[in-house]
Amino acid sequence: MKRVIFLLLLVMGIHYPSESQVLKKKIPDKLVVLTFDDAPVTHYTYVAPLLKEYGFGATFYVCEFPPNYADTTKYMSWKQMQALGKMGFEVANHTHTHAPVGNLSQEEIIRQLTYIEDKCDSLEIGKPVTFAYPGYSLSPLVLETLQEKGYLFARAGGSRAYNPETDHPYLIPSWATNEKNTTQIMEALRQATNGQVVVLTIHGVPDYEHPWVTTLPEQFKAYLQYLKDNHYKVISLKELQEYIDIKNALKKIKPDYKKKLNN
């Protein structure tokens, strides 16, 4: 009887979920993830209100970037980061001090992660469940530690689309925006098709402390308008769990460090 039902489901195009299946459901075309790094103040003053206006989701990867993290003309305060969480955005882990985690011991990695976790917990933001590698520094030890601590996803670089069936959940590639690569980013957005997800890494809009990674406000708004006009779905990184079976992906997909993982 079970075999008959199974064959009927196949004919109807419906499948039993497999224990080794990575996808919970098909990745739709035009799925984009926006991620924002380093906690520059413009994420609160400009980016977040504009995202709300467009109805888009996003992930903000926060840290206390030395030496000027306490300068609120350049960086968000923790109260402002808390406000992002209250606005419905994902606030996630970028380490305490923007540390090159690929060069650290496990004890140091845990210390860097735990600081942000405890800060978020104390402000009732919610425990971070995704991570972004500062400076795209990573190692097998970092991946092992993230898994031990129960993280869902981690974002790297690589300037390529994310294929959930072949890219490890802790090695999600992304493109990084800057004021000079508009053409590259527009071409990237068009790659959100055939099961691929496009993930963008965005720093300050503008970035007062690190102008070489700045994205201009008018440039950023043009990206959002394009996404809206062309009916893209724009989400946070943790929302990918709607489509991806994390447990199976971690078991089935081996980390491939030969792929490009930095921007």
mmCIF file of C-alpha atoms in Angstrom:
data_model
loop_
_atom_site.group_PDB
_atom_site.id
_atom_site.type_symbol
_atom_site.label_atom_id
_atom_site.label_comp_id
_atom_site.label_asym_id
_atom_site.label_seq_id
_atom_site.Cartn_x
_atom_site.Cartn_y
_atom_site.Cartn_z
ATOM 1 C CA MET A 1 0.000 0.000 0.000
ATOM 2 C CA LYS A 2 2.809 2.418 0.887
ATOM 3 C CA ARG A 3 4.461 1.705 -2.468
ATOM 4 C CA VAL A 4 1.213 2.515 -4.302
ATOM 5 C CA ILE A 5 0.891 5.811 -2.431
ATOM 6 C CA PHE A 6 4.542 6.620 -3.119
ATOM 7 C CA LEU A 7 4.092 5.993 -6.860
ATOM 8 C CA LEU A 8 0.968 8.139 -6.907
ATOM 9 C CA LEU A 9 2.838 10.969 -5.219
ATOM 10 C CA LEU A 10 5.614 10.710 -7.784
ATOM 11 C CA VAL A 11 3.107 10.913 -10.632
ATOM 12 C CA MET A 12 1.558 13.977 -8.994
ATOM 13 C CA GLY A 13 4.969 15.585 -8.583
ATOM 14 C CA ILE A 14 4.930 15.278 -4.791
ATOM 15 C CA HIS A 15 7.872 13.688 -2.986
ATOM 16 C CA TYR A 16 8.403 12.240 0.445
ATOM 17 C CA PRO A 17 11.133 14.216 2.247
ATOM 18 C CA SER A 18 14.354 12.217 2.239
ATOM 19 C CA GLU A 19 16.572 11.949 5.295
ATOM 20 C CA SER A 20 19.457 13.133 3.123
ATOM 21 C CA GLN A 21 17.520 15.899 1.395
ATOM 22 C CA VAL A 22 19.050 19.357 1.806
ATOM 23 C CA LEU A 23 16.078 21.397 0.632
ATOM 24 C CA LYS A 24 12.820 21.573 2.550
ATOM 25 C CA LYS A 25 11.264 23.179 -0.493
ATOM 26 C CA LYS A 26 12.337 24.574 -3.846
ATOM 27 C CA ILE A 27 14.391 27.752 -3.851
ATOM 28 C CA PRO A 28 12.330 30.342 -5.723
ATOM 29 C CA ASP A 29 13.873 32.520 -8.395
ATOM 30 C CA LYS A 30 14.744 36.068 -7.337
ATOM 31 C CA LEU A 31 15.608 35.203 -3.738
ATOM 32 C CA VAL A 32 18.124 37.682 -2.284
ATOM 33 C CA VAL A 33 19.699 37.957 1.167
ATOM 34 C CA LEU A 34 20.958 41.348 2.345
ATOM 35 C CA THR A 35 23.664 41.358 5.025
ATOM 36 C CA PHE A 36 25.260 44.401 6.654
ATOM 37 C CA ASP A 37 28.637 44.275 8.404
ATOM 38 C CA ASP A 38 30.541 46.110 11.151
ATOM 39 C CA ALA A 39 27.734 48.174 12.787
ATOM 40 C CA PRO A 40 28.401 51.579 11.170
ATOM 41 C CA VAL A 41 25.932 54.212 12.351
ATOM 42 C CA THR A 42 24.390 54.601 8.893
ATOM 43 C CA HIS A 43 22.871 51.137 9.245
ATOM 44 C CA TYR A 44 20.601 52.656 11.878
ATOM 45 C CA THR A 45 20.159 56.190 10.551
ATOM 46 C CA TYR A 46 19.684 55.402 6.854
ATOM 47 C CA VAL A 47 19.662 51.704 5.932
ATOM 48 C CA ALA A 48 17.107 50.294 8.379
ATOM 49 C CA PRO A 49 14.416 52.950 7.769
ATOM 50 C CA LEU A 50 14.785 52.494 4.010
ATOM 51 C CA LEU A 51 14.536 48.712 4.287
ATOM 52 C CA LYS A 52 11.340 49.116 6.317
ATOM 53 C CA GLU A 53 9.963 51.444 3.655
ATOM 54 C CA TYR A 54 10.555 48.779 1.005
ATOM 55 C CA GLY A 55 9.369 45.919 3.207
ATOM 56 C CA PHE A 56 12.651 44.014 2.941
ATOM 57 C CA GLY A 57 14.331 41.743 5.480
ATOM 58 C CA ALA A 58 18.034 41.840 6.324
ATOM 59 C CA THR A 59 20.748 40.669 8.695
ATOM 60 C CA PHE A 60 22.976 43.103 10.591
ATOM 61 C CA TYR A 61 26.310 41.579 11.651
ATOM 62 C CA VAL A 62 27.425 43.555 14.676
ATOM 63 C CA CYS A 63 30.716 43.919 16.511
ATOM 64 C CA GLU A 64 32.663 46.511 18.497
ATOM 65 C CA PHE A 65 35.113 47.500 15.770
ATOM 66 C CA PRO A 66 38.344 48.830 17.317
ATOM 67 C CA PRO A 67 39.603 51.380 17.967
ATOM 68 C CA ASN A 68 36.655 53.742 17.459
ATOM 69 C CA TYR A 69 33.595 51.575 18.181
ATOM 70 C CA ALA A 70 32.509 53.946 20.980
ATOM 71 C CA ASP A 71 32.396 56.910 18.573
ATOM 72 C CA THR A 72 28.672 57.189 17.859
ATOM 73 C CA THR A 73 29.294 59.470 14.882
ATOM 74 C CA LYS A 74 30.819 56.421 13.159
ATOM 75 C CA TYR A 75 29.297 53.335 14.788
ATOM 76 C CA MET A 76 25.974 52.265 16.231
ATOM 77 C CA SER A 77 25.491 52.170 19.973
ATOM 78 C CA TRP A 78 24.137 48.964 21.474
ATOM 79 C CA LYS A 79 20.854 50.771 22.046
ATOM 80 C CA GLN A 80 20.632 51.372 18.288
ATOM 81 C CA MET A 81 21.514 47.742 17.570
ATOM 82 C CA GLN A 82 18.759 46.745 19.970
ATOM 83 C CA ALA A 83 16.378 48.985 18.038
ATOM 84 C CA LEU A 84 17.193 47.094 14.819
ATOM 85 C CA GLY A 85 16.054 43.900 16.507
ATOM 86 C CA LYS A 86 12.849 45.563 17.657
ATOM 87 C CA MET A 87 12.252 46.678 14.065
ATOM 88 C CA GLY A 88 12.190 43.012 13.053
ATOM 89 C CA PHE A 89 15.667 42.669 11.552
ATOM 90 C CA GLU A 90 18.071 39.863 12.355
ATOM 91 C CA VAL A 91 20.945 41.034 14.564
ATOM 92 C CA ALA A 92 23.763 38.507 14.319
ATOM 93 C CA ASN A 93 27.358 37.757 15.255
ATOM 94 C CA HIS A 94 30.445 39.387 13.718
ATOM 95 C CA THR A 95 32.645 38.698 16.799
ATOM 96 C CA HIS A 96 33.440 41.054 19.659
ATOM 97 C CA THR A 97 36.356 42.892 18.027
ATOM 98 C CA HIS A 98 36.046 42.082 14.310
ATOM 99 C CA ALA A 99 38.612 39.358 14.976
ATOM 100 C CA PRO A 100 40.334 37.266 12.261
ATOM 101 C CA VAL A 101 38.852 34.067 13.647
ATOM 102 C CA GLY A 102 40.746 31.849 11.206
ATOM 103 C CA ASN A 103 43.920 32.655 13.151
ATOM 104 C CA LEU A 104 42.507 32.065 16.637
ATOM 105 C CA SER A 105 42.437 29.138 19.047
ATOM 106 C CA GLN A 106 39.071 27.589 19.844
ATOM 107 C CA GLU A 107 39.088 29.243 23.263
ATOM 108 C CA GLU A 108 39.592 32.636 21.629
ATOM 109 C CA ILE A 109 36.911 31.951 19.006
ATOM 110 C CA ILE A 110 34.416 31.025 21.717
ATOM 111 C CA ARG A 111 35.292 34.159 23.690
ATOM 112 C CA GLN A 112 34.716 36.342 20.617
ATOM 113 C CA LEU A 113 31.374 34.707 19.826
ATOM 114 C CA THR A 114 30.132 34.592 23.402
ATOM 115 C CA TYR A 115 30.643 38.310 23.972
ATOM 116 C CA ILE A 116 28.149 39.185 21.224
ATOM 117 C CA GLU A 117 25.784 36.410 22.313
ATOM 118 C CA ASP A 118 25.749 37.714 25.886
ATOM 119 C CA LYS A 119 25.283 41.320 24.759
ATOM 120 C CA CYS A 120 22.333 40.355 22.587
ATOM 121 C CA ASP A 121 20.852 38.285 25.392
ATOM 122 C CA SER A 122 21.165 41.118 27.915
ATOM 123 C CA LEU A 123 19.339 43.470 25.541
ATOM 124 C CA GLU A 124 16.669 40.879 24.704
ATOM 125 C CA ILE A 125 17.656 40.931 21.038
ATOM 126 C CA GLY A 126 17.731 37.146 20.908
ATOM 127 C CA LYS A 127 20.670 34.785 20.637
ATOM 128 C CA PRO A 128 22.494 35.144 17.304
ATOM 129 C CA VAL A 129 22.038 32.101 15.074
ATOM 130 C CA THR A 130 24.091 33.181 12.056
ATOM 131 C CA PHE A 131 27.652 34.437 11.693
ATOM 132 C CA ALA A 132 29.754 36.453 9.247
ATOM 133 C CA TYR A 133 33.529 36.028 9.042
ATOM 134 C CA PRO A 134 35.387 39.298 9.745
ATOM 135 C CA GLY A 135 37.713 39.947 6.840
ATOM 136 C CA TYR A 136 36.584 36.562 5.436
ATOM 137 C CA SER A 137 39.077 34.888 7.788
ATOM 138 C CA LEU A 138 38.059 31.280 8.457
ATOM 139 C CA SER A 139 39.325 27.794 9.239
ATOM 140 C CA PRO A 140 37.972 24.279 9.843
ATOM 141 C CA LEU A 141 38.216 25.003 13.577
ATOM 142 C CA VAL A 142 35.843 27.955 13.230
ATOM 143 C CA LEU A 143 33.291 25.793 11.409
ATOM 144 C CA GLU A 144 33.598 23.120 14.085
ATOM 145 C CA THR A 145 33.034 25.725 16.801
ATOM 146 C CA LEU A 146 30.025 27.237 15.053
ATOM 147 C CA GLN A 147 28.428 23.807 14.812
ATOM 148 C CA GLU A 148 29.139 23.048 18.470
ATOM 149 C CA LYS A 149 27.445 26.326 19.409
ATOM 150 C CA GLY A 150 24.404 25.590 17.263
ATOM 151 C CA TYR A 151 24.733 28.221 14.538
ATOM 152 C CA LEU A 152 22.538 27.779 11.465
ATOM 153 C CA PHE A 153 24.499 29.603 8.768
ATOM 154 C CA ALA A 154 27.738 31.524 8.286
ATOM 155 C CA ARG A 155 28.495 33.952 5.479
ATOM 156 C CA ALA A 156 31.807 34.288 3.692
ATOM 157 C CA GLY A 157 32.749 36.087 0.450
ATOM 158 C CA GLY A 158 33.627 34.700 -2.960
ATOM 159 C CA SER A 159 31.641 36.924 -5.354
ATOM 160 C CA ARG A 160 29.406 34.086 -6.526
ATOM 161 C CA ALA A 161 25.882 32.804 -5.975
ATOM 162 C CA TYR A 162 24.970 30.439 -3.151
ATOM 163 C CA ASN A 163 23.854 26.947 -4.152
ATOM 164 C CA PRO A 164 22.319 25.361 -1.022
ATOM 165 C CA GLU A 165 22.784 21.859 -2.438
ATOM 166 C CA THR A 166 26.543 22.180 -2.943
ATOM 167 C CA ASP A 167 27.758 25.027 -0.686
ATOM 168 C CA HIS A 168 28.224 24.227 2.998
ATOM 169 C CA PRO A 169 25.861 26.197 5.311
ATOM 170 C CA TYR A 170 28.885 27.717 7.070
ATOM 171 C CA LEU A 171 30.531 28.766 3.794
ATOM 172 C CA ILE A 172 27.781 30.792 2.156
ATOM 173 C CA PRO A 173 29.289 32.984 -0.570
ATOM 174 C CA SER A 174 28.422 36.621 -1.163
ATOM 175 C CA TRP A 175 29.238 39.681 -3.210
ATOM 176 C CA ALA A 176 30.468 42.813 -1.410
ATOM 177 C CA THR A 177 29.162 46.162 -2.615
ATOM 178 C CA ASN A 178 31.229 49.333 -2.917
ATOM 179 C CA GLU A 179 30.799 52.623 -4.717
ATOM 180 C CA LYS A 180 32.644 51.380 -7.823
ATOM 181 C CA ASN A 181 31.046 47.994 -8.573
ATOM 182 C CA THR A 182 27.431 48.775 -9.429
ATOM 183 C CA THR A 183 27.629 46.881 -12.731
ATOM 184 C CA GLN A 184 28.981 43.766 -11.008
ATOM 185 C CA ILE A 185 26.230 43.865 -8.372
ATOM 186 C CA MET A 186 23.475 44.284 -10.957
ATOM 187 C CA GLU A 187 24.858 41.298 -12.870
ATOM 188 C CA ALA A 188 25.007 39.353 -9.603
ATOM 189 C CA LEU A 189 21.356 40.000 -8.782
ATOM 190 C CA ARG A 190 20.350 38.422 -12.078
ATOM 191 C CA GLN A 191 21.986 35.154 -10.962
ATOM 192 C CA ALA A 192 19.223 34.512 -8.409
ATOM 193 C CA THR A 193 17.702 31.745 -10.517
ATOM 194 C CA ASN A 194 17.808 27.956 -11.016
ATOM 195 C CA GLY A 195 18.074 27.192 -7.302
ATOM 196 C CA GLN A 196 20.708 29.818 -6.558
ATOM 197 C CA VAL A 197 20.453 32.520 -3.886
ATOM 198 C CA VAL A 198 22.241 35.855 -4.203
ATOM 199 C CA VAL A 199 23.727 37.178 -0.957
ATOM 200 C CA LEU A 200 25.121 40.708 -0.680
ATOM 201 C CA THR A 201 27.608 41.999 1.899
ATOM 202 C CA ILE A 202 27.169 45.721 2.529
ATOM 203 C CA HIS A 203 29.182 47.959 4.830
ATOM 204 C CA GLY A 204 28.396 51.578 5.636
ATOM 205 C CA VAL A 205 25.967 53.573 3.486
ATOM 206 C CA PRO A 206 28.170 55.577 3.503
ATOM 207 C CA ASP A 207 30.993 54.172 5.613
ATOM 208 C CA TYR A 208 32.721 57.008 7.475
ATOM 209 C CA GLU A 209 35.429 54.872 9.093
ATOM 210 C CA HIS A 210 36.313 52.682 6.091
ATOM 211 C CA PRO A 211 35.551 54.658 2.908
ATOM 212 C CA TRP A 212 37.055 51.991 0.640
ATOM 213 C CA VAL A 213 34.040 49.761 1.354
ATOM 214 C CA THR A 214 31.448 52.530 1.253
ATOM 215 C CA THR A 215 28.197 52.201 -0.655
ATOM 216 C CA LEU A 216 26.637 55.519 -1.613
ATOM 217 C CA PRO A 217 23.101 56.212 -0.356
ATOM 218 C CA GLU A 218 21.753 56.865 -3.850
ATOM 219 C CA GLN A 219 23.442 53.688 -5.091
ATOM 220 C CA PHE A 220 21.919 51.619 -2.281
ATOM 221 C CA LYS A 221 18.457 53.056 -2.858
ATOM 222 C CA ALA A 222 18.750 52.211 -6.560
ATOM 223 C CA TYR A 223 19.478 48.571 -5.667
ATOM 224 C CA LEU A 224 16.392 48.420 -3.450
ATOM 225 C CA GLN A 225 14.232 50.011 -6.123
ATOM 226 C CA TYR A 226 15.468 47.485 -8.684
ATOM 227 C CA LEU A 227 14.668 44.619 -6.314
ATOM 228 C CA LYS A 228 11.183 45.973 -5.700
ATOM 229 C CA ASP A 229 10.425 46.779 -9.338
ATOM 230 C CA ASN A 230 11.506 43.296 -10.421
ATOM 231 C CA HIS A 231 9.620 41.451 -7.663
ATOM 232 C CA TYR A 232 12.545 39.972 -5.754
ATOM 233 C CA LYS A 233 12.030 38.396 -2.339
ATOM 234 C CA VAL A 234 14.526 39.970 0.077
ATOM 235 C CA ILE A 235 15.188 38.204 3.376
ATOM 236 C CA SER A 236 17.620 37.807 6.275
ATOM 237 C CA LEU A 237 20.157 34.998 6.323
ATOM 238 C CA LYS A 238 18.414 33.076 9.093
ATOM 239 C CA GLU A 239 15.214 33.005 7.029
ATOM 240 C CA LEU A 240 16.942 30.596 4.651
ATOM 241 C CA GLN A 241 16.030 27.881 7.154
ATOM 242 C CA GLU A 242 12.549 28.043 5.621
ATOM 243 C CA TYR A 243 14.084 26.428 2.533
ATOM 244 C CA ILE A 244 17.081 24.493 3.853
ATOM 245 C CA ASP A 245 17.244 21.520 6.203
ATOM 246 C CA ILE A 246 20.248 22.611 8.244
ATOM 247 C CA LYS A 247 20.800 19.253 9.934
ATOM 248 C CA ASN A 248 20.901 17.373 6.639
ATOM 249 C CA ALA A 249 22.977 20.051 4.917
ATOM 250 C CA LEU A 250 25.612 19.894 7.657
ATOM 251 C CA LYS A 251 25.760 16.107 7.340
ATOM 252 C CA LYS A 252 25.648 15.856 3.559
ATOM 253 C CA ILE A 253 27.776 18.759 2.310
ATOM 254 C CA LYS A 254 31.504 18.769 3.005
ATOM 255 C CA PRO A 255 33.235 22.145 3.378
ATOM 256 C CA ASP A 256 35.121 22.979 0.185
ATOM 257 C CA TYR A 257 37.908 25.407 1.009
ATOM 258 C CA LYS A 258 39.139 25.371 -2.596
ATOM 259 C CA LYS A 259 36.202 27.500 -3.673
ATOM 260 C CA LYS A 260 36.681 31.274 -3.600
ATOM 261 C CA LEU A 261 35.528 32.468 -0.174
ATOM 262 C CA ASN A 262 36.800 36.047 0.091
ATOM 263 C CA ASN A 263 35.850 39.298 -1.638
#
